[in-house]
């Protein structure tokens, strides 16, 4: 056999192998191409190798070299095709089972306390109460003095407050123990008429138990207008109770004492046939109005301060307020 037809044969084989391996779309096609071209017994390369012996002896070295080149090239093409298929993870249609259910997207939601705060803000806004904020780190004036809680008052006891170790001499800062501070902050800046509500954190060094926590939230309401009476206070509390808790919104007030209200009352709300204590309230003491530059002969006002955890616990049937702060998703998911 002459060298020229031998080389032509080799070249055709190389082209056929190249296109077969390039087109192989899956493992089976690849394997059948491998057997066709590189098969040890009846592969086409093997068949050509047999032709080598029929070449003239002087042509054999060149023929052998071309044969080896072709074999190496086809082997490389096979390896490349294997890699390509592996990279695809086989055929795309086989690899992805489109009938499998998807991974559910887990959406969180607002914490029950945050939700309660927003609901109370919304309810109070219907009566024209504007939501305002105040600082959680307070001075003695706003937490005590302007609220007529004098230096000797037991509420100022270091054991009942979180005083901060900041050098301010006789006037140490503290974490506010009540949101009534916001009454003062707003009245100092604005003139009556005034309707504000402020919901936020307060701090008291109480031992945590089912009904106490060293940090909790209060809702503070304040209204100062001409001719305000206890009747306005009670209707406002009733509106809040019935809107938030549902039902008749029965509210009971009992005589009490706060240095910054006169008269002062405890506020109970009816829930499930029982009276639950929700906080304190009263008519703003004329001394407080004077301390912020209002004329008590011109305007009068009422204020109330209720425990947010208490009303949230009632509404959602939570027996232990510590559950609000454990961050146990099994608890939080229920809301
Ligand atoms: N600040 C009082 C408390 O924390 C509650 C209160 C608010 C009482 C407003 C009267 C008026 O106990």
Coordinates of C-alpha atoms and ligand atoms in Angstrom, one line a residue:
X1 CA 0.0 0.0 0.0
X2 CA 1.2 3.4 -0.9
X3 CA 1.7 6.0 1.9
X4 CA -0.7 8.6 0.3
X5 CA -4.0 6.6 0.6
X6 CA -2.9 5.4 4.1
X7 CA -2.5 9.0 5.2
X8 CA -5.8 9.9 3.6
X9 CA -7.5 7.1 5.4
X10 CA -6.0 8.3 8.7
X11 CA -7.1 11.8 8.1
X12 CA -10.7 10.8 7.4
X13 CA -10.7 8.7 10.6
X14 CA -9.5 11.7 12.6
X15 CA -12.2 13.9 11.2
X16 CA -15.0 11.3 11.8
X17 CA -13.7 10.8 15.4
X18 CA -13.5 14.5 16.0
X19 CA -17.1 15.2 14.9
X20 CA -18.5 12.1 16.7
X21 CA -16.9 13.1 20.0
X22 CA -17.9 16.7 19.6
X23 CA -21.5 15.8 19.0
X24 CA -21.8 13.1 21.8
X25 CA -24.6 14.5 24.0
X26 CA -24.5 11.9 26.8
X27 CA -22.5 9.1 28.3
X28 CA -23.9 6.4 25.9
X29 CA -23.1 8.3 22.8
X30 CA -19.6 8.9 24.1
X31 CA -19.1 5.3 24.9
X32 CA -20.2 4.1 21.4
X33 CA -17.9 6.7 19.8
X34 CA -15.0 5.4 22.0
X35 CA -15.7 1.8 20.9
X36 CA -16.0 2.8 17.2
X37 CA -12.7 4.6 17.1
X38 CA -10.5 3.4 19.9
X39 CA -12.0 -0.1 20.5
X40 CA -9.2 -2.6 21.2
X41 CA -10.6 -5.4 19.1
X42 CA -12.6 -3.9 16.2
X43 CA -12.1 -0.1 16.5
X44 CA -11.3 1.8 13.3
X45 CA -7.9 2.9 14.6
X46 CA -7.0 -0.8 15.2
X47 CA -8.1 -1.5 11.6
X48 CA -5.7 1.1 10.2
X49 CA -2.9 0.0 12.4
X50 CA -3.1 -3.3 10.5
X51 CA -2.5 -1.4 7.3
X52 CA 0.8 -0.2 8.6
X53 CA 2.4 -3.6 7.9
X54 CA 1.4 -3.3 4.2
X55 CA 3.4 -0.1 3.7
X56 CA 6.8 -0.1 2.0
X57 CA 9.5 -0.5 4.6
X58 CA 10.8 3.0 3.8
X59 CA 7.4 4.4 4.4
X60 CA 6.8 2.7 7.7
X61 CA 8.5 5.2 10.1
X62 CA 6.6 8.1 8.7
X63 CA 3.4 6.1 8.6
X64 CA 3.9 5.0 12.2
X65 CA 4.5 8.6 13.3
X66 CA 1.3 9.8 11.7
X67 CA -0.6 6.9 13.1
X68 CA 0.7 7.7 16.6
X69 CA -0.2 11.4 16.2
X70 CA -3.8 10.5 15.1
X71 CA -4.2 8.1 18.0
X72 CA -3.0 10.7 20.6
X73 CA -5.3 13.3 19.0
X74 CA -8.3 11.1 19.2
X75 CA -7.5 10.0 22.8
X76 CA -7.3 13.7 23.7
X77 CA -10.6 14.5 22.1
X78 CA -12.2 11.6 24.0
X79 CA -10.9 13.1 27.3
X80 CA -12.1 16.5 26.4
X81 CA -15.6 15.2 25.6
X82 CA -15.7 13.4 28.9
X83 CA -14.8 16.5 30.8
X84 CA -17.4 18.5 28.9
X85 CA -20.2 16.0 29.8
X86 CA -19.0 15.9 33.5
X87 CA -19.1 19.7 33.6
X88 CA -22.7 19.7 32.5
X89 CA -23.6 17.1 35.1
X90 CA -24.8 15.0 32.2
X91 CA -27.8 16.1 30.3
X92 CA -29.5 19.0 31.9
X93 CA -32.9 17.5 31.5
X94 CA -31.8 14.4 33.5
X95 CA -30.0 16.3 36.3
X96 CA -32.9 18.5 37.4
X97 CA -36.1 16.9 38.6
X98 CA -38.6 19.7 37.9
X99 CA -41.3 17.8 39.7
X100 CA -39.6 18.0 43.1
X101 CA -41.2 20.5 45.6
X102 CA -39.3 23.7 46.0
X103 CA -37.5 24.9 49.2
X104 CA -40.0 26.9 51.2
X105 CA -38.9 30.5 51.7
X106 CA -39.1 31.2 55.5
X107 CA -40.5 34.7 56.2
X108 CA -40.2 36.2 59.6
X109 CA -42.7 38.6 61.1
X110 CA -42.9 41.4 63.7
X111 CA -42.4 40.5 67.3
X112 CA -45.6 40.5 69.3
X113 CA -44.5 43.4 71.4
X114 CA -43.6 45.5 68.3
X115 CA -47.0 44.6 66.8
X116 CA -48.8 45.6 70.0
X117 CA -46.9 48.9 70.0
X118 CA -48.0 49.6 66.4
X119 CA -51.6 48.6 67.1
X120 CA -51.8 50.9 70.1
X121 CA -50.3 53.8 68.1
X122 CA -52.8 53.2 65.4
X123 CA -55.8 53.1 67.8
X124 CA -54.7 56.2 69.6
X125 CA -54.1 58.0 66.4
X126 CA -57.9 57.7 65.7
X127 CA -58.4 59.9 68.7
X128 CA -55.8 62.4 67.4
X129 CA -52.9 61.3 69.6
X130 CA -49.6 61.8 67.9
X131 CA -46.8 59.2 68.5
X132 CA -43.6 60.6 69.9
X133 CA -40.4 59.2 71.2
X134 CA -38.1 60.1 74.1
X135 CA -34.6 59.0 75.2
X136 CA -34.0 55.9 77.2
X137 CA -31.1 57.5 79.1
X138 CA -32.6 60.3 81.1
X139 CA -31.6 62.9 83.6
X140 CA -33.1 63.5 87.1
X141 CA -35.2 66.4 86.0
X142 CA -37.2 64.5 83.4
X143 CA -37.4 61.2 85.2
X144 CA -38.2 62.7 88.6
X145 CA -38.1 66.4 89.5
X146 CA -40.4 67.8 86.8
X147 CA -42.8 65.0 87.7
X148 CA -42.8 66.2 91.4
X149 CA -40.8 63.3 92.6
X150 CA -38.6 65.1 95.1
X151 CA -35.0 64.2 96.3
X152 CA -36.3 62.3 99.3
X153 CA -38.9 60.3 97.4
X154 CA -38.3 56.5 97.7
X155 CA -38.8 56.1 93.9
X156 CA -35.3 57.6 93.5
X157 CA -33.6 54.9 95.6
X158 CA -30.5 53.6 93.9
X159 CA -31.8 50.1 94.5
X160 CA -34.9 50.8 92.5
X161 CA -33.2 52.4 89.5
X162 CA -30.4 51.8 87.0
X163 CA -28.2 54.8 87.6
X164 CA -25.3 55.2 85.2
X165 CA -21.8 55.5 86.4
X166 CA -21.2 58.7 84.4
X167 CA -19.6 61.6 86.2
X168 CA -22.3 64.2 86.4
X169 CA -21.9 65.1 90.1
X170 CA -25.2 65.3 92.0
X171 CA -27.2 64.6 88.8
X172 CA -26.4 61.1 87.6
X173 CA -28.1 59.9 84.5
X174 CA -30.2 56.8 84.6
X175 CA -32.1 54.4 82.4
X176 CA -35.6 55.9 82.5
X177 CA -37.9 54.0 85.0
X178 CA -41.1 55.3 83.3
X179 CA -42.2 56.9 80.1
X180 CA -43.8 59.8 81.9
X181 CA -40.4 61.5 81.1
X182 CA -41.8 62.0 77.6
X183 CA -44.7 64.1 79.0
X184 CA -42.2 66.6 80.3
X185 CA -40.0 66.6 77.2
X186 CA -43.0 67.3 74.9
X187 CA -44.6 69.9 77.2
X188 CA -41.3 71.8 77.5
X189 CA -41.2 72.2 73.7
X190 CA -44.9 72.7 72.8
X191 CA -47.9 74.6 73.8
X192 CA -51.3 73.1 74.5
X193 CA -53.6 71.8 73.1
X194 CA -51.6 68.5 73.1
X195 CA -52.4 64.9 72.5
X196 CA -49.5 62.6 72.4
X197 CA -48.8 58.9 73.0
X198 CA -45.3 57.4 73.6
X199 CA -44.5 53.7 73.6
X200 CA -41.0 52.6 74.6
X201 CA -38.7 50.7 77.0
X202 CA -38.3 51.4 80.7
X203 CA -35.9 49.8 83.1
X204 CA -36.2 48.8 86.8
X205 CA -34.0 46.4 88.7
X206 CA -36.7 43.8 89.3
X207 CA -35.9 40.1 89.5
X208 CA -37.4 38.5 86.4
X209 CA -40.4 36.3 87.0
X210 CA -43.7 35.6 85.2
X211 CA -44.9 39.1 85.6
X212 CA -41.7 41.2 86.0
X213 CA -38.7 41.9 83.9
X214 CA -35.9 44.4 84.4
X215 CA -36.8 45.9 81.0
X216 CA -40.4 46.3 79.8
X217 CA -42.5 48.7 77.8
X218 CA -45.0 51.3 78.7
X219 CA -47.6 53.2 76.7
X220 CA -47.8 56.8 77.9
X221 CA -50.7 59.0 76.9
X222 CA -51.0 62.7 77.6
X223 CA -53.8 65.1 76.7
X224 CA -53.7 68.8 77.7
X225 CA -56.6 71.0 76.6
X226 CA -59.1 73.4 78.0
X227 CA -61.7 71.8 80.1
X228 CA -60.3 68.3 80.3
X229 CA -61.9 66.0 82.9
X230 CA -61.6 62.5 84.4
X231 CA -64.5 61.6 82.1
X232 CA -62.3 62.2 79.1
X233 CA -59.6 60.0 80.6
X234 CA -62.0 57.2 81.3
X235 CA -63.5 57.3 77.8
X236 CA -60.1 57.3 76.2
X237 CA -59.0 54.2 78.2
X238 CA -62.3 52.5 77.4
X239 CA -61.8 53.2 73.7
X240 CA -58.2 51.8 73.9
X241 CA -59.4 48.7 75.8
X242 CA -62.2 47.8 73.5
X243 CA -60.2 48.5 70.4
X244 CA -57.2 46.5 71.4
X245 CA -58.7 43.7 73.5
X246 CA -62.2 43.6 71.9
X247 CA -65.4 43.2 73.9
X248 CA -67.0 45.9 75.9
X249 CA -63.8 47.5 76.9
X250 CA -64.9 47.7 80.5
X251 CA -62.5 49.9 82.5
X252 CA -62.3 50.3 86.3
X253 CA -60.4 53.1 88.0
X254 CA -59.4 52.9 91.7
X255 CA -58.0 55.7 93.8
X256 CA -54.3 55.7 94.0
X257 CA -51.3 58.1 94.3
X258 CA -48.7 59.4 91.9
X259 CA -46.7 62.6 92.7
X260 CA -47.4 64.0 89.2
X261 CA -51.2 63.4 89.0
X262 CA -54.1 64.6 91.2
X263 CA -56.3 62.8 91.5
X264 CA -54.5 59.6 90.7
X265 CA -56.0 56.2 89.8
X266 CA -55.0 52.6 89.1
X267 CA -56.5 51.4 85.8
X268 CA -58.0 47.9 85.5
X269 CA -59.4 46.4 82.3
X270 CA -61.8 43.6 82.1
X271 CA -60.6 40.5 80.3
X272 CA -62.2 37.1 80.3
X273 CA -64.5 38.1 83.2
X274 CA -61.6 39.2 85.4
X275 CA -60.2 42.6 86.3
X276 CA -56.6 43.0 85.3
X277 CA -54.4 45.8 86.6
X278 CA -52.9 47.6 83.6
X279 CA -51.2 50.7 85.0
X280 CA -51.7 54.2 86.5
X281 CA -53.4 57.4 85.4
X282 CA -54.7 60.7 86.6
X283 CA -55.2 64.4 86.0
X284 CA -51.9 66.1 85.4
X285 CA -51.0 67.8 88.7
X286 CA -51.1 71.7 88.4
X287 CA -47.5 71.8 89.8
X288 CA -46.4 69.8 86.8
X289 CA -48.2 72.1 84.4
X290 CA -46.5 75.0 86.1
X291 CA -43.0 73.4 85.9
X292 CA -43.2 73.4 82.2
X293 CA -44.7 76.9 81.9
X294 CA -48.4 76.1 81.3
X295 CA -51.1 78.0 83.2
X296 CA -53.2 75.5 85.2
X297 CA -56.0 78.0 85.3
X298 CA -56.1 77.9 81.5
X299 CA -55.7 74.2 80.7
X300 CA -56.0 70.9 82.4
X301 CA -54.9 67.4 81.2
X302 CA -54.9 63.8 81.9
X303 CA -52.1 61.2 81.6
X304 CA -51.9 57.5 81.8
X305 CA -49.1 54.9 81.7
X306 CA -49.9 51.2 81.0
X307 CA -47.7 48.1 80.7
X308 CA -47.4 47.0 77.1
X309 CA -46.4 43.5 78.1
X310 CA -49.4 43.3 80.3
X311 CA -51.9 44.2 77.6
X312 CA -50.1 42.0 75.1
X313 CA -50.1 39.1 77.5
X314 CA -53.8 39.5 78.0
X315 CA -54.6 39.8 74.4
X316 CA -52.5 36.8 73.3
X317 CA -52.9 34.6 76.3
X318 CA -49.3 34.6 77.4
X319 CA -48.8 33.5 81.0
X320 CA -45.1 34.4 81.4
X321 CA -43.8 37.7 80.1
X322 CA -40.3 36.2 80.0
X323 CA -41.4 34.3 76.9
X324 CA -41.5 37.6 75.0
X325 CA -37.7 37.9 75.4
X326 CA -36.4 34.3 75.2
X327 CA -36.3 34.5 71.4
X328 CA -37.5 30.9 71.1
X329 CA -38.9 30.7 67.6
X330 CA -41.4 28.1 68.6
X331 CA -43.0 30.7 70.8
X332 CA -42.7 33.6 68.4
X333 CA -44.0 31.6 65.4
X334 CA -47.4 31.4 67.1
X335 CA -48.2 35.1 66.6
Ligands
LIG1 N1 -45.5 56.5 85.3 C1 -46.4 55.7 86.2 C2 -45.7 54.4 86.5 O1 -44.8 54.0 85.8 C3 -47.7 55.5 85.5 C4 -48.5 56.7 85.3 C5 -48.4 57.4 84.1 C6 -49.3 57.3 86.3 C7 -49.1 58.6 83.9 C8 -50.0 58.4 86.1 C9 -49.9 59.1 84.9 O2 -46.1 53.7 87.4

